[in-house]
Short mmCIF file of C-alpha atoms in Angstrom, two decimals:
data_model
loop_
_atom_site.label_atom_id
_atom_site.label_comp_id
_atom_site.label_asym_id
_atom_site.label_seq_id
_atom_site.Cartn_x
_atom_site.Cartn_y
_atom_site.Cartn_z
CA UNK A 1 -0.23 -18.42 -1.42
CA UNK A 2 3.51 -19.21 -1.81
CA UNK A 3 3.41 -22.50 0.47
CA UNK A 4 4.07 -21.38 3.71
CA UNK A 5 2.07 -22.71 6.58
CA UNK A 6 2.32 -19.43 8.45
CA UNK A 7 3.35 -15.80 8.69
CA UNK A 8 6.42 -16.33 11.16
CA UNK A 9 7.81 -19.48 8.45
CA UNK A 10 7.66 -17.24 5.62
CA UNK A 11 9.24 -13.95 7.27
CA UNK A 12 12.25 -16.34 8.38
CA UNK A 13 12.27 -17.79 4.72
CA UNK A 14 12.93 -14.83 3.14
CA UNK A 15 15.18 -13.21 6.10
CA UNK A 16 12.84 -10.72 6.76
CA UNK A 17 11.27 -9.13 9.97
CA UNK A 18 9.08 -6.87 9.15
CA UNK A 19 5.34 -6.92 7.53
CA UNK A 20 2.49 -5.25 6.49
CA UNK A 21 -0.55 -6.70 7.48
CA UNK A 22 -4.50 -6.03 6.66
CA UNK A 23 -7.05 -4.51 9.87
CA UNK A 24 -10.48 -6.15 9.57
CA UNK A 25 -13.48 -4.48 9.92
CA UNK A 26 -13.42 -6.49 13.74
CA UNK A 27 -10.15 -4.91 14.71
CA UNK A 28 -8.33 -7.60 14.61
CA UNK A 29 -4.82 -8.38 12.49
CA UNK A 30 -3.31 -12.33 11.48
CA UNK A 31 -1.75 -14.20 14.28
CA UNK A 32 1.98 -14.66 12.99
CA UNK A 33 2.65 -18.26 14.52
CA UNK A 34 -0.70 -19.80 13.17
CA UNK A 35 -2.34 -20.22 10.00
CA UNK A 36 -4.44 -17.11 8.33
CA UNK A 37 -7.43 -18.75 8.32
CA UNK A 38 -7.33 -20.05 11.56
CA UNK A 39 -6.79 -17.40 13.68
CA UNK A 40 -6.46 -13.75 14.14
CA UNK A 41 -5.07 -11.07 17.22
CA UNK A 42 -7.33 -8.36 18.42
CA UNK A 43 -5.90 -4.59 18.34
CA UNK A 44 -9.18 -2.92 19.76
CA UNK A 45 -8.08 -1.62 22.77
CA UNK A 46 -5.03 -0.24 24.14
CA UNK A 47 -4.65 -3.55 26.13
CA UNK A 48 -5.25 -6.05 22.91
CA UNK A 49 -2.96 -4.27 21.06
CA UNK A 50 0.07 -3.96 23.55
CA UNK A 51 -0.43 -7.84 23.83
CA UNK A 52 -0.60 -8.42 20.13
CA UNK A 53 2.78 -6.33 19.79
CA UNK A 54 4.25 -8.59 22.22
CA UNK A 55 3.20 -11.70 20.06
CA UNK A 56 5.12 -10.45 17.02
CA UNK A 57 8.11 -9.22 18.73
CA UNK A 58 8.37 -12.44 20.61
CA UNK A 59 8.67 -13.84 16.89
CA UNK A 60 11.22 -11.06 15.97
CA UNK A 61 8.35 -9.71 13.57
CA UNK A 62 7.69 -5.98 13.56
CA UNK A 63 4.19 -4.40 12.38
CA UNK A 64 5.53 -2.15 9.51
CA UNK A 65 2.16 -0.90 8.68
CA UNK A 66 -1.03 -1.16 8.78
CA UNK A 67 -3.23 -1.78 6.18
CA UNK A 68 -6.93 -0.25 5.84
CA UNK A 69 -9.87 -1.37 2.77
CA UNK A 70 -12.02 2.07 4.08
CA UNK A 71 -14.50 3.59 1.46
CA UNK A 72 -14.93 7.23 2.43
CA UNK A 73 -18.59 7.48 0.90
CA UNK A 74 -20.06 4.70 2.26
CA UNK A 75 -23.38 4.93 3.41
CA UNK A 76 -22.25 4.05 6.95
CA UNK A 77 -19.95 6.98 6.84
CA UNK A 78 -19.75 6.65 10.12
CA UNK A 79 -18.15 2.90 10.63
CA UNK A 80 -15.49 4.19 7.96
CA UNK A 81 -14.52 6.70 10.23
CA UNK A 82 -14.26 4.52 13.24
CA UNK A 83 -12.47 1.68 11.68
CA UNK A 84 -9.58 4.04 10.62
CA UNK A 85 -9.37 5.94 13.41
CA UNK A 86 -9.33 2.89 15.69
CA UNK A 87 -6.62 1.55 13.26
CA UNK A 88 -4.74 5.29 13.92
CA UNK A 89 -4.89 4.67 17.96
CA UNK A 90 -4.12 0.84 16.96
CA UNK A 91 -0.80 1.58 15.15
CA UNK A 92 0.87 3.73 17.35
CA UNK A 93 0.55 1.48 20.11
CA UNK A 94 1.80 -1.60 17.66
CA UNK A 95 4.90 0.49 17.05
CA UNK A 96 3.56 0.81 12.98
CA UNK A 97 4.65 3.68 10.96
CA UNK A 98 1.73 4.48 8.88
CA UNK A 99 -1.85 3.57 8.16
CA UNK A 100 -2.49 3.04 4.61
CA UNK A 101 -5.90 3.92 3.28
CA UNK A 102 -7.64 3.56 0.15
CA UNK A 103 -8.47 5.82 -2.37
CA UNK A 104 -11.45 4.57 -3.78
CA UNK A 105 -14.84 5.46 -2.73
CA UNK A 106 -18.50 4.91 -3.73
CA UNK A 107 -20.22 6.93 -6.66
CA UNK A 108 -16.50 8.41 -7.63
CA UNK A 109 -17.84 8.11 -11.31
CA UNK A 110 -20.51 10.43 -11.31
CA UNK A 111 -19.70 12.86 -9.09
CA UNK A 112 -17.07 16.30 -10.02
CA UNK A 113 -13.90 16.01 -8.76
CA UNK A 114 -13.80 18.59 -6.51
CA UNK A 115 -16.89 18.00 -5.13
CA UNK A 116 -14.94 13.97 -4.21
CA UNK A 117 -12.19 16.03 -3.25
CA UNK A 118 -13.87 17.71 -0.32
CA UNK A 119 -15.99 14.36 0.82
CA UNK A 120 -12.47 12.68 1.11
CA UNK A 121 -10.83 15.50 3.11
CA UNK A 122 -13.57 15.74 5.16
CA UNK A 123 -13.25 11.92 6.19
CA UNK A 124 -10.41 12.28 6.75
CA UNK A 125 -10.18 15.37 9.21
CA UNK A 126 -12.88 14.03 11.06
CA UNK A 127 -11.23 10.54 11.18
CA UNK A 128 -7.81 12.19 12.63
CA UNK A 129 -9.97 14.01 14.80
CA UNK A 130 -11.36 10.95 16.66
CA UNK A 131 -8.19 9.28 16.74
CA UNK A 132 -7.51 12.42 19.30
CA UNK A 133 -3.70 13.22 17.58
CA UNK A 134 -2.36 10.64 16.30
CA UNK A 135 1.41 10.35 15.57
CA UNK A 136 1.14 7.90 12.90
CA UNK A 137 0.04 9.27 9.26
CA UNK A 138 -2.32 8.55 6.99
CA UNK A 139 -1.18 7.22 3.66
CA UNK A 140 -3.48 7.34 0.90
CA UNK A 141 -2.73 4.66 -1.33
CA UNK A 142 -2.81 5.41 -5.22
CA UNK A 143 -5.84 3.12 -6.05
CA UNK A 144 -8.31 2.66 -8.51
CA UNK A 145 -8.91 5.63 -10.78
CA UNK A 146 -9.58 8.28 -8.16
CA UNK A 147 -6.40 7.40 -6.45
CA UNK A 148 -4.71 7.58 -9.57
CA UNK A 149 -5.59 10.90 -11.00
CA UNK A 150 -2.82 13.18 -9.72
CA UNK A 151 -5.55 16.23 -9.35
CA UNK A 152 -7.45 14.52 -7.41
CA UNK A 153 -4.95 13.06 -5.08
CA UNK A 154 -2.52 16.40 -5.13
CA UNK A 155 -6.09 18.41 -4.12
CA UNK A 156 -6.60 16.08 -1.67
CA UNK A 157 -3.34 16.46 0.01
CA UNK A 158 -3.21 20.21 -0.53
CA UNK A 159 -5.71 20.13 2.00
CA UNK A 160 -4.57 18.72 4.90
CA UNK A 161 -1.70 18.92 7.09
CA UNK A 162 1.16 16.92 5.60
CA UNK A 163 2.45 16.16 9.16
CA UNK A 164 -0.43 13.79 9.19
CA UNK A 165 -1.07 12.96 5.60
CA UNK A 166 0.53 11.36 2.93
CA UNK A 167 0.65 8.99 0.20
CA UNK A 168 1.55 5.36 -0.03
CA UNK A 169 2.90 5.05 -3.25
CA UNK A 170 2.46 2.23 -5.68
CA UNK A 171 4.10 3.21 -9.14
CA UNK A 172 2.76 0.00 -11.05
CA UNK A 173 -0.79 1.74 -10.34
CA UNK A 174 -0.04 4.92 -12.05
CA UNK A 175 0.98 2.65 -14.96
CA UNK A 176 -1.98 0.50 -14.78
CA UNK A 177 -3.98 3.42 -14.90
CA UNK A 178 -2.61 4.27 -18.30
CA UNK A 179 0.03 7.24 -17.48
CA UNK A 180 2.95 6.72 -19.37
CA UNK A 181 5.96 5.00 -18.16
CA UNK A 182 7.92 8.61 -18.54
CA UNK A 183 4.86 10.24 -16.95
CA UNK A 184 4.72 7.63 -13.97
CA UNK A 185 8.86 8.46 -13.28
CA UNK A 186 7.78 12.53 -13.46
CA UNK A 187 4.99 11.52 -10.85
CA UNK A 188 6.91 9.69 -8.57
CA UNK A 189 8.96 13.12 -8.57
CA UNK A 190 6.37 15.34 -7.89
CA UNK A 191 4.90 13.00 -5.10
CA UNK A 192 7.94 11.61 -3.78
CA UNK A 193 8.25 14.59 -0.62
CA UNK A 194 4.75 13.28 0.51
CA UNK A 195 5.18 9.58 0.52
CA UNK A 196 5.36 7.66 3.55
CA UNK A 197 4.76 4.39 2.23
CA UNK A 198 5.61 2.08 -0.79
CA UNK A 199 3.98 -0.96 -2.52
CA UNK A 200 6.56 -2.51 -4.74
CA UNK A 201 5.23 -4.32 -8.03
CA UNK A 202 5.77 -4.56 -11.54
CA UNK A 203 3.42 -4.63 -14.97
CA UNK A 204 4.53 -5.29 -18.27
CA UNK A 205 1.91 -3.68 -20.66
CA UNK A 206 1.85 -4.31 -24.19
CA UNK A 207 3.56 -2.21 -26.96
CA UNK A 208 4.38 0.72 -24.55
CA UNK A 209 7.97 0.72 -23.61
CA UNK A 210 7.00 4.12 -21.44
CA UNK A 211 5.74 6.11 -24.70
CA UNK A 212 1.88 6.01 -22.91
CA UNK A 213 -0.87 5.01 -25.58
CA UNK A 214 -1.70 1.48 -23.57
CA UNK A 215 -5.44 0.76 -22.32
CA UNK A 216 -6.72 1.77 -19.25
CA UNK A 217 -6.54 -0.95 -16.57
CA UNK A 218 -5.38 -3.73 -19.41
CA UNK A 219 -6.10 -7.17 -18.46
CA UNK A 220 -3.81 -6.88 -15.09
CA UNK A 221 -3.58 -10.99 -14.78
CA UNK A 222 -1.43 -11.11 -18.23
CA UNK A 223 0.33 -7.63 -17.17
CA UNK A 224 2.07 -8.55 -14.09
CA UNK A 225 4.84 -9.60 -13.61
CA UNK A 226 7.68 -10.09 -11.02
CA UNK A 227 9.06 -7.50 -9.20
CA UNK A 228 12.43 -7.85 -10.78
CA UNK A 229 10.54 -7.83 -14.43
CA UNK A 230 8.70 -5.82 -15.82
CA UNK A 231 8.42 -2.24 -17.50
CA UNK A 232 8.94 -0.55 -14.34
CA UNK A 233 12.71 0.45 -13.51
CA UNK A 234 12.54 -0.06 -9.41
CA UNK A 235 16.12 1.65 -8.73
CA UNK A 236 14.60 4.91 -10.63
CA UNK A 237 12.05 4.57 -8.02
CA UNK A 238 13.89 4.19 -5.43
CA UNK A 239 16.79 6.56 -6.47
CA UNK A 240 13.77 9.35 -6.63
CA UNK A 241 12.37 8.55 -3.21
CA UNK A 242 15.94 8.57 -1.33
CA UNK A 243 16.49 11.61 -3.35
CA UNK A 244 13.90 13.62 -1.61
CA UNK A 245 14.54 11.98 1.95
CA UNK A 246 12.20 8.48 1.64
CA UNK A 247 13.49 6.46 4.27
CA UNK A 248 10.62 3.98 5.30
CA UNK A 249 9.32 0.50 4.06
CA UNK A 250 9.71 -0.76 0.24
CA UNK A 251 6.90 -3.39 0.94
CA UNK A 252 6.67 -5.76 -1.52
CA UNK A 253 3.31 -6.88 -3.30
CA UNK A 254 3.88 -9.50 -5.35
CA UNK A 255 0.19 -10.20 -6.99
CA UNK A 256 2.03 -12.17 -10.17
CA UNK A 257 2.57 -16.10 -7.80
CA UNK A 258 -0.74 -17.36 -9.42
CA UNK A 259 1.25 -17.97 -12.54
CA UNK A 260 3.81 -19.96 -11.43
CA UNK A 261 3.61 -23.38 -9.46
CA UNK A 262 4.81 -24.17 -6.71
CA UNK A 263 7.95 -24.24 -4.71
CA UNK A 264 8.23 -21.35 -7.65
CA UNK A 265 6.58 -19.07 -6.56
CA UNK A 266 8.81 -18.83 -2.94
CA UNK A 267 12.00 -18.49 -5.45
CA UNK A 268 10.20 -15.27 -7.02
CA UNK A 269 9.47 -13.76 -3.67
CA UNK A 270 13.67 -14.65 -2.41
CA UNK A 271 14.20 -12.87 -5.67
CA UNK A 272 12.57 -9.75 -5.28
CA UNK A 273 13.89 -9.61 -1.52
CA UNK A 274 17.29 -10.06 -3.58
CA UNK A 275 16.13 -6.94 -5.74
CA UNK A 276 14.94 -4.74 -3.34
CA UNK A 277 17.48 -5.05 -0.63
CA UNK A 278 20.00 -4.52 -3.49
CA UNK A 279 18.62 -1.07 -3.97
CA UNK A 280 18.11 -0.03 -0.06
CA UNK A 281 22.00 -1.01 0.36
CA UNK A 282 22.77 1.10 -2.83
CA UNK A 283 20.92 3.95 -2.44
CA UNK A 284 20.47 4.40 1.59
CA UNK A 285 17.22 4.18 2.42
#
C-alpha cells in the first residue's frame, strides 16, 4: 500500500526489523523477500516453521507477532480452534511473542453477555489445550463491539489464567467505539497489567475533544488519521503501559495511507516510526 515492492524493502526503509504479520487459514505467513501476492511461507509443522524463521532472520526480520482473524462461534467451531492453536505451536517455534486474536464472534448481538462470555472462554481453554502448553499468550485484541465493552472483555479475562491470556490493546478502538477520550486513558489504566500487545493508531472524531458524546463507530474513513495526529495522546499511552511494566511491541497500524498519494504515504509511516521510537527512548519500554 505505501509503494514498496516487498516486505524486506519496506522494513529497511523505515529502519525497522521487526513485524507483525497475518496467519491464513492455510498456515502459511508472507514471504519477506517477494511480493504479497505472489508468494507466501508455510508454518504448519515444526519443520516449515523452523525454515520460515530462518528466511526472516536471514533478512534481519524478526516475527514480532502473530496475527489471527478467528471467530469463536463459528459454525466450524472446530477449524477455529485448530487454526489458533496451530498458530500457538507456530509462534513459539518462529521466536513470536504473542498471538493476537479477535474479539468478534458470530451472533454477539443477540445473545447475553455472559452467556458470550463463557462461549469465548471456552474456545479459548480448549484452544490452549490443543496447543499442549504453549509459552506464547493469547492476546485478545479490543475489536468490534464485543471486544470493546470492558465487561465483556474484563469477564473474559477474569477467567482464565493471565500467564496465558491477555489483551492486545488498540486505544483508537475504545474511542471508535464511542468511550470517551478521558474514559479510553482510565481504560488503558485498568487494562494496562494485562496487555501483551499494542496496535498503534489514531482517530480524530468530531466535536469531542475527550468529553464522550460522539457516534458509535463514526464514519472511520474521515476519522483517521496519522499516528502522530489525531485525538489520541500516544505518550499517555505509552507512559501508562511502561508504568505498569509494558515492555513488548508498539506495532504500528497505520489504516489512514488511502488518503494521501503517493511517495506520501511512505513519509507518514517514517513519521510515525519518528513518533513512536521517540516515546520507547523516553519512557523505556
Amino acid at each position: 500500500q505505501a509503494g514498496w515492492t516487498t516486505l524486506q524493502e519496506g522494513l529497511a526503509a523505515l529502519d525497522l526489523d521487526a513485524v507483525e504479520v497475518a496467519v491464513g487459514r492455510d498456515m502459511a505467513i508472507p514471504d519477506p523477500a517477494r511480493p504479497e501476492d505472489e508468494a507466501s511461507l508455510p508454518i504448519d509443522a515444526a519443520e516449515s516453521a523452523v525454515a520460515t524463521r530462518a528466511a526472516y532472520e536471514a533478512l534481519g526480520i524478526q516475527i514480532d507477532a502473530l496475527f489471527v482473524a478467528n471467530n469463536f462461534n463459528a459454525q466450524r467451531l472446530e477449524e477455529e480452534i485448530h487454526w489458533v492453536a496451530a498458530s500457538l505451536r507456530a509462534a513459539d517455534t518462529l521466536g513470536a511473542k504473542v498471538v493476537r486474536i479477535d474479539a468478534a464472534m458470530t451472533g454477539q448481538q443477540s445473545l447475553p453477555r455472559d452467556r458470550r462470555v463463557a462461549i469465548y472462554t471456552e474456545a479459548c481453554q480448549r484452544a490452549l489445550a490443543a496447543a499442549e502448553n504453549p509459552t506464547v499468550p493469547l492476546g485478545i485484541e479490543n475489536h468490534g463491539s464485543q471486544g470493546n465493552d470492558p465487561q465483556w472483555l474484563k469477564a473474559v479475562l477474569d477467567s482464565l489464567d493471565e500467564k496465558q491470556v491477555g489483551i492486545a490493546l488498540d486505544p483508537a478502538n475504545l474511542y471508535w467505539e464511542g468511550q470517551a477520550l478521558s474514559r479510553v486513558y482510565e481504560l488503558v489504566g485498568e487494562l494496562a497489567p494485562r496487555v501483551v500487545h499494542v496496535h498503534c493508531k489514531n482517530l480524530s472524531l468530531p466535536g469531542t475533544q475527550g468529553t464522550g458524546g460522539h457516534r458509535q463507530f463514526w464514519q472511520y474513513a474521515k476519522a483517521v488519521k496519522p499516528l502522530y495526529e489525531g485525538d489520541i495522546n500516544q505518550r499517555r499511552i505509552v507512559e501508562t503501559l511502561a508504568a505498569a511494566g509494558y515492555c513488548s511491541g508498539l506495532t504500528i497500524e497505520e489504516e489512514v495511507l488511502a488518503q494521501f498519494d503517493q511517495p506520501a504515504r511512505q513519509e507518514v509511516l517514517r513519521k510515525d516510526v519518528e513518533t513512536l521510537s521517540k516515546l520507547v527512548r523516553d519512557d523505556g519500554i
